[in-house]
mmCIF file of C-alpha atoms in Angstrom:
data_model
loop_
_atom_site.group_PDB
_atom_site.id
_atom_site.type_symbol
_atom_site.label_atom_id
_atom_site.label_comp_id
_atom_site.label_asym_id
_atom_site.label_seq_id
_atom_site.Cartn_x
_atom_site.Cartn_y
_atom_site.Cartn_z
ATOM 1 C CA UNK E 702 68.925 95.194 73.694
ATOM 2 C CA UNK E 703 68.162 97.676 76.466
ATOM 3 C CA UNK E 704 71.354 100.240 77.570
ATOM 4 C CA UNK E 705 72.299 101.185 80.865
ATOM 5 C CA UNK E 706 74.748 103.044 82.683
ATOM 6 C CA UNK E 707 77.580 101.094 84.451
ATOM 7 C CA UNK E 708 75.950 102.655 87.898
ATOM 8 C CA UNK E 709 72.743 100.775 87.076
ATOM 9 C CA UNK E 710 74.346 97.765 85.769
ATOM 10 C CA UNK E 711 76.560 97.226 89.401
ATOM 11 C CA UNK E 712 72.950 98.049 91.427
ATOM 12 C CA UNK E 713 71.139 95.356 89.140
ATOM 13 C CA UNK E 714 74.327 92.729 89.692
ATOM 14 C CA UNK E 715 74.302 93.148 94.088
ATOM 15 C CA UNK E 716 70.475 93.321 93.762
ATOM 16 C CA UNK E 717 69.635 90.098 91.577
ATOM 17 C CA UNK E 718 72.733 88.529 94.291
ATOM 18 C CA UNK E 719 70.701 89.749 97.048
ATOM 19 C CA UNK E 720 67.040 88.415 95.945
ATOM 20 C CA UNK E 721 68.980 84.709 95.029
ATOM 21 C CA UNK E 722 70.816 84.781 98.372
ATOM 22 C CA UNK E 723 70.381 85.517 101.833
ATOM 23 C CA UNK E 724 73.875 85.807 103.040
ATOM 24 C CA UNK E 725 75.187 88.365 100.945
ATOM 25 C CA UNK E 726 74.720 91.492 102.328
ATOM 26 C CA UNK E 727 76.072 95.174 101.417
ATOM 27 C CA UNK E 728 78.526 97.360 104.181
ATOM 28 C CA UNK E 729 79.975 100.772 103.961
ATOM 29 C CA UNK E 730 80.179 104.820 104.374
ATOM 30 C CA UNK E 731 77.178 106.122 103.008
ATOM 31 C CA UNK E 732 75.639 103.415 101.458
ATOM 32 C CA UNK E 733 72.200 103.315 102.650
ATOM 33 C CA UNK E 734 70.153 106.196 102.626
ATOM 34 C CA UNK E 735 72.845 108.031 100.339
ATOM 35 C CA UNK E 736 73.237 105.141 97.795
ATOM 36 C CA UNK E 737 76.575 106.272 97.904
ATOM 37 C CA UNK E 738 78.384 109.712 96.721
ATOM 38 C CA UNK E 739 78.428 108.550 93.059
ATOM 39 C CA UNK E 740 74.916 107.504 93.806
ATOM 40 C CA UNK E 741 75.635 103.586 92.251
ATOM 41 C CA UNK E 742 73.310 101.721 95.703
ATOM 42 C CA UNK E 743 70.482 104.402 95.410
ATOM 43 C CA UNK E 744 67.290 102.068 96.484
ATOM 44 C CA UNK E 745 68.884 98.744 97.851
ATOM 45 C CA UNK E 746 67.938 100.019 101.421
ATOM 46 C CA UNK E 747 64.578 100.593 100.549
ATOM 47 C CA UNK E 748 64.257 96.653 99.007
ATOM 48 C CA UNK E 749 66.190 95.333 101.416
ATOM 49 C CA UNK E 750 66.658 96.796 104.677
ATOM 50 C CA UNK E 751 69.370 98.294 107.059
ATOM 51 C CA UNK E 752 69.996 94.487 108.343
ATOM 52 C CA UNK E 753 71.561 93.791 104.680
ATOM 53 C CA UNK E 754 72.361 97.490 103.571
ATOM 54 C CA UNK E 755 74.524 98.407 106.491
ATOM 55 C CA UNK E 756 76.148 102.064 106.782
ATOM 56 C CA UNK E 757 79.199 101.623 108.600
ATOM 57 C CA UNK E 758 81.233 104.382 110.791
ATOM 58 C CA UNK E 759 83.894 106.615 109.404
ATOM 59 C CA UNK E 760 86.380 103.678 110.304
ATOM 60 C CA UNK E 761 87.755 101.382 107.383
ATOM 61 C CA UNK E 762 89.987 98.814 108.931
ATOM 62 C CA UNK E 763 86.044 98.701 111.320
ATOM 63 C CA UNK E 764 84.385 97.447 108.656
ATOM 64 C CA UNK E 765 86.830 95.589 106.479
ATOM 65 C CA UNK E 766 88.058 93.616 109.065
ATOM 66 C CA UNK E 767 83.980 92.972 110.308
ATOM 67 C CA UNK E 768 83.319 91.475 107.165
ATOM 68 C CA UNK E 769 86.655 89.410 106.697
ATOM 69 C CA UNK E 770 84.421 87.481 109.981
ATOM 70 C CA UNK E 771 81.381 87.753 108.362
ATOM 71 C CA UNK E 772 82.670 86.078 105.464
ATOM 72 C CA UNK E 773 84.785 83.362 107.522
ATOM 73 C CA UNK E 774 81.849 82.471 109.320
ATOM 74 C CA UNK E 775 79.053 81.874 106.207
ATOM 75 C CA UNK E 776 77.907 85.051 104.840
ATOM 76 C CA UNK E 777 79.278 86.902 101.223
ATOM 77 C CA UNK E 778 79.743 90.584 102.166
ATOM 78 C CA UNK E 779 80.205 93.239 99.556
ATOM 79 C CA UNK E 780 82.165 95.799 101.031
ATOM 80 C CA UNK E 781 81.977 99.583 99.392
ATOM 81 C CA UNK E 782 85.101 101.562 99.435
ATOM 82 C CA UNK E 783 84.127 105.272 98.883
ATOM 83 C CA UNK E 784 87.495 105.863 97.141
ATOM 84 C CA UNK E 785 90.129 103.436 96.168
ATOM 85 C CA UNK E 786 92.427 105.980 97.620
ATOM 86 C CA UNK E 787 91.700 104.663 101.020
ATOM 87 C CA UNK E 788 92.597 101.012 100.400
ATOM 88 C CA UNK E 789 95.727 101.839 102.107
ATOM 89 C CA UNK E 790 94.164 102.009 105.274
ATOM 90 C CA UNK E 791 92.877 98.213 104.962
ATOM 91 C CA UNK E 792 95.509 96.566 103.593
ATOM 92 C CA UNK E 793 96.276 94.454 106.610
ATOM 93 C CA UNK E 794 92.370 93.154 106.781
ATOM 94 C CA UNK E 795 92.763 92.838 102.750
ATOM 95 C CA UNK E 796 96.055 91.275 102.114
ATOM 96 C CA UNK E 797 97.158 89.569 105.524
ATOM 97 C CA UNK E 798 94.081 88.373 106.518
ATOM 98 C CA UNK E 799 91.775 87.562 103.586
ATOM 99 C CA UNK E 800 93.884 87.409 101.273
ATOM 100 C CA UNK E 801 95.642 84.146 103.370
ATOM 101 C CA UNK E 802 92.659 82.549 105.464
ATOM 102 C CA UNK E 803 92.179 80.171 103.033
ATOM 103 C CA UNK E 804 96.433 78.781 102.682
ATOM 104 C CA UNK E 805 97.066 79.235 106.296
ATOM 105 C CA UNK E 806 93.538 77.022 107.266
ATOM 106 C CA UNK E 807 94.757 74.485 104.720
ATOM 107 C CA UNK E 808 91.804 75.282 102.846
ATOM 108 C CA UNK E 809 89.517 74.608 105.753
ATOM 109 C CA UNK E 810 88.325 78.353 105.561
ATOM 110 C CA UNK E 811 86.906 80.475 102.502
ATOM 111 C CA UNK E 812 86.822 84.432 102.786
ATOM 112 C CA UNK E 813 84.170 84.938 100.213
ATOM 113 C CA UNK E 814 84.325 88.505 100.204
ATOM 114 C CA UNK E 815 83.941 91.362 97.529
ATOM 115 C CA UNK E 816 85.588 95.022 97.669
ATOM 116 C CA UNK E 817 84.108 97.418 95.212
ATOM 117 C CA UNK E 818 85.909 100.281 95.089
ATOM 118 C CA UNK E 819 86.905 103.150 92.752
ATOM 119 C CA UNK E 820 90.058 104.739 90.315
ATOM 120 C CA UNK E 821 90.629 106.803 87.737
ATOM 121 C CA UNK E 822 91.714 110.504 87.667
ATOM 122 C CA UNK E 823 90.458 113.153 85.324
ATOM 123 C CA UNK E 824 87.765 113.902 88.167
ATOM 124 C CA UNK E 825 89.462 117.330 89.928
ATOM 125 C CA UNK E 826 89.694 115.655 93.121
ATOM 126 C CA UNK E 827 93.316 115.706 94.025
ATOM 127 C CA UNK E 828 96.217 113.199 95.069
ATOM 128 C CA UNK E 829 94.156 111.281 96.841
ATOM 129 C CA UNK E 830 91.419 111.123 95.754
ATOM 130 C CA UNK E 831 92.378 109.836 91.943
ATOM 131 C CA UNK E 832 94.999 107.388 92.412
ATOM 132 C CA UNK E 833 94.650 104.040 90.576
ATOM 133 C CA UNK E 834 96.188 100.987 92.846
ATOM 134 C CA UNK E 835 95.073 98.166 91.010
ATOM 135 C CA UNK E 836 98.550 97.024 91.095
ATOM 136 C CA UNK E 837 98.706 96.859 94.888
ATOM 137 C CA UNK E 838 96.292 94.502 95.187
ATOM 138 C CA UNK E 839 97.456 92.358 92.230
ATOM 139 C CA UNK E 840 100.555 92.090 93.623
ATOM 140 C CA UNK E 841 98.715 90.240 97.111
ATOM 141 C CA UNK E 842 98.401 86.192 96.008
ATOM 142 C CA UNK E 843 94.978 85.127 96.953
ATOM 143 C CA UNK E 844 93.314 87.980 95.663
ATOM 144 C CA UNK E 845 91.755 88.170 92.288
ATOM 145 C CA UNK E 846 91.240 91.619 90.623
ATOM 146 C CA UNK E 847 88.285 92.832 87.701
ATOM 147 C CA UNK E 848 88.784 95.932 86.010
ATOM 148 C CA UNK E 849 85.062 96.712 84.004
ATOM 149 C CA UNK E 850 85.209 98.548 81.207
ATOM 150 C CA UNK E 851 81.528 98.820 80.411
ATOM 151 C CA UNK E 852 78.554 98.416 81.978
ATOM 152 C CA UNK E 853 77.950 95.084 80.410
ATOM 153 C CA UNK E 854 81.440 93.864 82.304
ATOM 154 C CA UNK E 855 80.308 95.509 85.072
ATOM 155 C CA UNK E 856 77.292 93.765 85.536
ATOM 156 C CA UNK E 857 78.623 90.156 84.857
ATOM 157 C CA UNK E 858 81.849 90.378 86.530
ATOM 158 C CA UNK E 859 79.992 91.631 89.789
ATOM 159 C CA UNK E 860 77.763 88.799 89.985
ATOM 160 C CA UNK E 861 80.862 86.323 89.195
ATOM 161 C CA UNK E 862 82.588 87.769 91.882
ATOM 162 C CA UNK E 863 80.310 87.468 94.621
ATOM 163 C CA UNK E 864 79.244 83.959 94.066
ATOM 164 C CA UNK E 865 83.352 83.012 94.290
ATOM 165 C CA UNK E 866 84.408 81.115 97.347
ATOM 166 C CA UNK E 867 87.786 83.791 97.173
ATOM 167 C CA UNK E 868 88.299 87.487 97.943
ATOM 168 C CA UNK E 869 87.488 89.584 94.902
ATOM 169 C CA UNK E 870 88.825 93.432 94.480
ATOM 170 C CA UNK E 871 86.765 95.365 91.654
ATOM 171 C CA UNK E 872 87.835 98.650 90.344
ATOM 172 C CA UNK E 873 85.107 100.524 88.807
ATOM 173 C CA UNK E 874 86.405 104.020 87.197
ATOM 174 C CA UNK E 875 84.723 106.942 88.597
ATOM 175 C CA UNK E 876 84.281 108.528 85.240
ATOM 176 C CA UNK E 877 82.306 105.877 83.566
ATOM 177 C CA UNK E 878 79.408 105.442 85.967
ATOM 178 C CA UNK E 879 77.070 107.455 83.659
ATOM 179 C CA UNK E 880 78.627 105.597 80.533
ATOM 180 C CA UNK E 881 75.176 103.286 78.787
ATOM 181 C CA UNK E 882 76.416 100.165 77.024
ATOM 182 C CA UNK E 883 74.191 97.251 75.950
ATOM 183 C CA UNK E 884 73.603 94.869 78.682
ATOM 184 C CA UNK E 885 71.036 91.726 78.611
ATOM 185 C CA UNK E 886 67.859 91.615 80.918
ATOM 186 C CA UNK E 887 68.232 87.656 81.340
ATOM 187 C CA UNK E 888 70.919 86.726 83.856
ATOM 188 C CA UNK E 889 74.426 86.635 82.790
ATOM 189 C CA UNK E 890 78.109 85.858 84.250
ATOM 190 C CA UNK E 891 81.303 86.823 82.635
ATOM 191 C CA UNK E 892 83.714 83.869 83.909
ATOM 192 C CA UNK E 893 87.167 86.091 85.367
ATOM 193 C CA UNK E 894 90.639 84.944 83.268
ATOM 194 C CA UNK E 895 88.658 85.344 79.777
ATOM 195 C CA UNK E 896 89.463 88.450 77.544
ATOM 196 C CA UNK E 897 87.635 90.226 75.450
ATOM 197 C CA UNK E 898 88.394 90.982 71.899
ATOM 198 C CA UNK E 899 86.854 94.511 71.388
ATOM 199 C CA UNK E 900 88.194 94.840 68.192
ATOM 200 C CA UNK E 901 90.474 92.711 65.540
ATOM 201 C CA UNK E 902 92.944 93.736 63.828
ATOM 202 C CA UNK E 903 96.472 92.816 62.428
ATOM 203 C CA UNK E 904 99.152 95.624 62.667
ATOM 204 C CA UNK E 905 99.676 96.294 66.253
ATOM 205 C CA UNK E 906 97.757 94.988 69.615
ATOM 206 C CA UNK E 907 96.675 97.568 72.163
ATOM 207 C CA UNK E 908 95.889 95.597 75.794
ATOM 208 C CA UNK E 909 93.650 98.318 77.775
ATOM 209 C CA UNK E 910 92.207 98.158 81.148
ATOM 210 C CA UNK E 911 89.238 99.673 82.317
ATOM 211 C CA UNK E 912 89.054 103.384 80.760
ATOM 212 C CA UNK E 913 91.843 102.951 78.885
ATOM 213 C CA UNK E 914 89.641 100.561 76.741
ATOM 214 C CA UNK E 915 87.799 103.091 75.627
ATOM 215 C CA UNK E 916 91.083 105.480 74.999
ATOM 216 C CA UNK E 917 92.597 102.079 73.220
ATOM 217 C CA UNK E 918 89.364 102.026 71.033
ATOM 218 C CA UNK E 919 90.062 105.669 70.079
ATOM 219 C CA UNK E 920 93.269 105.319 68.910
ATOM 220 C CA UNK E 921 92.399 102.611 66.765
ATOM 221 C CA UNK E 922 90.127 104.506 65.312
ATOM 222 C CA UNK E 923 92.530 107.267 64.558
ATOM 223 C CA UNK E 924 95.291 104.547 63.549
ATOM 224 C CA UNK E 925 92.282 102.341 60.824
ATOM 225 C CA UNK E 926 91.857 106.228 58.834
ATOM 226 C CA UNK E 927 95.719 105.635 58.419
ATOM 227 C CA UNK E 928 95.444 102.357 57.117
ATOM 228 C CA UNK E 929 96.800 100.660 60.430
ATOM 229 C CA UNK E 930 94.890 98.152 61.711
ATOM 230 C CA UNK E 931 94.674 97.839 65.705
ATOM 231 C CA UNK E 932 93.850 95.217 68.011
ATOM 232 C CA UNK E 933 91.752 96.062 70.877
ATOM 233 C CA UNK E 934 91.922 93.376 73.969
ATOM 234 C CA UNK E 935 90.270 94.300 77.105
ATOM 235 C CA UNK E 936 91.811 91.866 79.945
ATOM 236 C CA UNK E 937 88.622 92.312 82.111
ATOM 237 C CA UNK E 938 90.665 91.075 85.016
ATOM 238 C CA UNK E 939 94.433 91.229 85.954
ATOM 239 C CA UNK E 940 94.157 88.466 88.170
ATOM 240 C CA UNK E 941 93.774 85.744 86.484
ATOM 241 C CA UNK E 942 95.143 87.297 83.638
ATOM 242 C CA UNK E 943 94.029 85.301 80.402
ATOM 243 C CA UNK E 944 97.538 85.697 78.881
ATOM 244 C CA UNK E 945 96.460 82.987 75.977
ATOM 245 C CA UNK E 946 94.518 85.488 74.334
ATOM 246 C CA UNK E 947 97.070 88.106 74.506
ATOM 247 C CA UNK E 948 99.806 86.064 73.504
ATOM 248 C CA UNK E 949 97.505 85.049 70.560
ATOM 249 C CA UNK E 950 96.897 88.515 69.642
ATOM 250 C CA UNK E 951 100.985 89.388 69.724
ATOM 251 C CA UNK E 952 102.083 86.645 67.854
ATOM 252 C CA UNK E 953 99.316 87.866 64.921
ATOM 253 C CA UNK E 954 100.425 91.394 64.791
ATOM 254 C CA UNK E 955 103.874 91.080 66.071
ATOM 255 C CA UNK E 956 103.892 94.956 68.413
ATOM 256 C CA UNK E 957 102.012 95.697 71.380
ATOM 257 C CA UNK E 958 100.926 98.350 74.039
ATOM 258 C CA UNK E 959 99.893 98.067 77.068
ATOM 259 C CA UNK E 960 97.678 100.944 78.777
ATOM 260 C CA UNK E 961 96.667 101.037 82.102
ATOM 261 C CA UNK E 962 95.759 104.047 83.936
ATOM 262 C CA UNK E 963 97.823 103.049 87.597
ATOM 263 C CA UNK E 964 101.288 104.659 87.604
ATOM 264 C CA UNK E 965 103.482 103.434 85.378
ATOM 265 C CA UNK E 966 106.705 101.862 86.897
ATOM 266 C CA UNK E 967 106.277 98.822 88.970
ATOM 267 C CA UNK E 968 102.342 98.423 87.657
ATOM 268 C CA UNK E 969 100.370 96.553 85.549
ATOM 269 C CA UNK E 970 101.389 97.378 82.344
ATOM 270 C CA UNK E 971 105.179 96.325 83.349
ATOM 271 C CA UNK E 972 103.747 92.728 84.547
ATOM 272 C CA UNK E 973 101.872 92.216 81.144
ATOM 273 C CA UNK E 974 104.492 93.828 79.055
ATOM 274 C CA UNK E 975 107.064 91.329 80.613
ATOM 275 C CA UNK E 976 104.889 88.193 80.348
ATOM 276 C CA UNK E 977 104.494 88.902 76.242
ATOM 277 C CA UNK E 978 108.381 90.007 75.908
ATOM 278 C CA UNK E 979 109.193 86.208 77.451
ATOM 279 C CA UNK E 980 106.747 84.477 75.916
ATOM 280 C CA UNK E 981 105.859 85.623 72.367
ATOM 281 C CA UNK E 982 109.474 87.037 72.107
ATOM 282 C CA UNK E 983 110.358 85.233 68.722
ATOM 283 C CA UNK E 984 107.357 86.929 66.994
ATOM 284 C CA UNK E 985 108.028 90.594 68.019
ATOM 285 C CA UNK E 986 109.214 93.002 65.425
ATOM 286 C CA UNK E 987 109.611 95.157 68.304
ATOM 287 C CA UNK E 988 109.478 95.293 72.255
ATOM 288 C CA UNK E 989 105.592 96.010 74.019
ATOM 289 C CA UNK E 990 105.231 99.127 74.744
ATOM 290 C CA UNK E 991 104.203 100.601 78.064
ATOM 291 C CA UNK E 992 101.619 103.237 78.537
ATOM 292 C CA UNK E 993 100.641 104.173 82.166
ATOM 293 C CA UNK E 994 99.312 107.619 84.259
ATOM 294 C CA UNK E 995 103.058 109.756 85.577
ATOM 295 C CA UNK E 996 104.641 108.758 88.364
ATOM 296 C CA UNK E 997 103.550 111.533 90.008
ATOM 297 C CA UNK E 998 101.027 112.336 92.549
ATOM 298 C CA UNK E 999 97.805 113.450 90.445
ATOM 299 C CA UNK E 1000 97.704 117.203 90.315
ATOM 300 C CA UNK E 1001 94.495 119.126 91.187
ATOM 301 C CA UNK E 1002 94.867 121.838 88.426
ATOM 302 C CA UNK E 1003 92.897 120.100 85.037
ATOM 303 C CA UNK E 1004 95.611 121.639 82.984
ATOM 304 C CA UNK E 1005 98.138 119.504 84.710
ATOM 305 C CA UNK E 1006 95.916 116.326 85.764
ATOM 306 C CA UNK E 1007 95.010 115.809 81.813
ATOM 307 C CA UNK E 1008 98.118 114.866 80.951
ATOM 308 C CA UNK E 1009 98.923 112.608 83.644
ATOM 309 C CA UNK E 1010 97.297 109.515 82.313
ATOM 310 C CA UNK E 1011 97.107 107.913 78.272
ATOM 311 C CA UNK E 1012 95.117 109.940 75.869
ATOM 312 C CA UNK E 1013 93.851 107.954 72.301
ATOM 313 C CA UNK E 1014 96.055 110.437 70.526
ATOM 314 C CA UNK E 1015 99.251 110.178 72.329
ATOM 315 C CA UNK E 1016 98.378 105.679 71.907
ATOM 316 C CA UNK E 1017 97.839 106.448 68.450
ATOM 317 C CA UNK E 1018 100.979 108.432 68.180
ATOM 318 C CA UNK E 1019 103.053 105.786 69.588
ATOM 319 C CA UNK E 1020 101.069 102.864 67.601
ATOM 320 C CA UNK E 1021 101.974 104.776 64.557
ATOM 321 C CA UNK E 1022 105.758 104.821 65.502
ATOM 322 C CA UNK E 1023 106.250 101.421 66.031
ATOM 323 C CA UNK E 1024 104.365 100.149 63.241
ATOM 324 C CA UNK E 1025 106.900 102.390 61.259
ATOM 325 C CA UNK E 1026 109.562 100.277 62.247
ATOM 326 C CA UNK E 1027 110.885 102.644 65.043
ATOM 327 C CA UNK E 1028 111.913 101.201 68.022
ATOM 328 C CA UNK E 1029 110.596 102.750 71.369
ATOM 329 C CA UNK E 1030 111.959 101.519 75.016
ATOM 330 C CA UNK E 1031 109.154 103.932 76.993
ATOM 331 C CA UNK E 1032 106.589 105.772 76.090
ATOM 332 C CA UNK E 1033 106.759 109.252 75.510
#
């Protein structure tokens, strides 16, 4: 099977959507001629036109709110968010509006709308312009929220998205667009709610979003030349969150951690943390372990922005810990 990087693999997914059909069209800062700073739309404009690769002004709530219509009124616009940063300057057109259409019309009206967007820190590009607010939007009911962790992920979780009838937020990591992973040249979807296994195991579970799969994968690398065998589970999206799986996984190996690289009080890894404390409580030899960036704004100075966020030997370190019977209440 070919490999390509997750930039190519999100250009393929809104290109193939394009070609199949007519109403989805592409909206944002920079994304015609420019393709984008990180470069991921390079060429749609050229295939498909400034009708249906549309740069916007320098005005967010402009453009979300413009295709909150569009998508109202019959068309499936995928809206590009230079930086997930500035999702706090949409949130009414994201999480009042089209995040409700669909209740308040008593399911009369859809809002079939995408928002690709970025995260991740580790880039040098200062408070804000690293943050990681997946949790923001989970919190919203109405919206649904993919995290890819590869570009195979990437690729089919894209295409889901924009054929649902419902608002879809994706977070891509900023780091990972030149990361190559296998992906198919036939068509593929990857249906949202529906984990993926990375890699079994039977000591301890590791639940990693995004990046931090690949930082999860690390540590159980470092953990299997110990003798510990880890669990890798990437949730692929938070919302729906396939909780079967991971509640499967837990009551196997009995100790978890959750990593997620959004801040981390009040964030992701609390909500999944909590649901696996409630529900596989009876099979835990100890309680799931949290592992999120500071709660701190992200520094620019590298020395000081490395280690804001999980690292595969501080998981490992912690993995290692519990697995020896020692019981931690936060990570450290």
């Amino acid at each position: 099977m070919r490999e390509i990087t997750l930039s190519q693999a999100v250009n393929e997914a809104i290109a193939e959507e394009m070609r199949r059909d007519p109403t989805v069209f592409l909206l944002g800062e920079d994304v015609a001629e420019a393709g984008t700073p990180f470069k991921v739309l390079s060429g749609l404009v050229e295939e498909f036109g400034t009708e249906r690769v549309i740069d916007t002004p320098i005005s967010e709530p402009g453009f979300m709110g413009l295709a909150v219509g569009a998508a109202m009124t019959g068309a499936r616009p995928i809206v590009d968010l230079m930086f997930g940063d500035f999702i706090f300057l949409i949130m009414d057109q994201l999480c009042n509006q089209a995040a409700k259409i669909h209740y308040m019309s008593g399911g009369k009206l859809n809002v079939p709308l995408v928002l690709r967007t970025n995260m991740g820190a580790t880039r040098r590009s200062a408070a804000q312009h690293s943050q990681s607010l997946q949790a923001l939007v989970a919190h919203i009911p109405g919206l649904k929220v993919a995290m890819p962790s590869s570009a195979y992920e990437a690729k089919g979780l894209m295409k889901t998205a924009i054929r649902d009838n419902n608002p879809v937020v994706i977070f891509e990591d900023k780091l990972m667009y030149q990361d190559k992973a296998p992906v198919p040249e036939e068509e593929y979807l990857i249906p949202f709610g529906v984990a993926n296994i990375k890699r079994e195991g039977k000591d301890i579970t590791l639940i990693a979003t995004s990046s931090m799969v690949q930082v999860a994968e690390k540590a159980a690398e470092l953990l299997a030349a110990e003798g510990i065998s880890a669990e890798v589970i990437d949730p692929r999206t938070i919302v729906p969150l396939d909780e079967a799986t991971l509640l499967k996984s837990v009551r196997k190996t009995s100790r978890a951690i959750v990593i997620d690289e959004g801040h981390q009080s009040y964030g992701i890894t609390a909500e999944i943390a909590s649901r696996l404390n409630e529900k596989a409580f009876y099979h835990l030899d100890a309680p799931v372990l949290r592992m999120g960036a500071m709660d701190v704004p992200i520094p620019f100075s590298p020395a000081l922005e490395d280690i804001t966020v999980p690292t595969p030997e501080g998981v490992a370190a912690n993995a290692r810990r519990l697995c020896a019977g020692e019981m931690i209440h936060a990570a450290e």
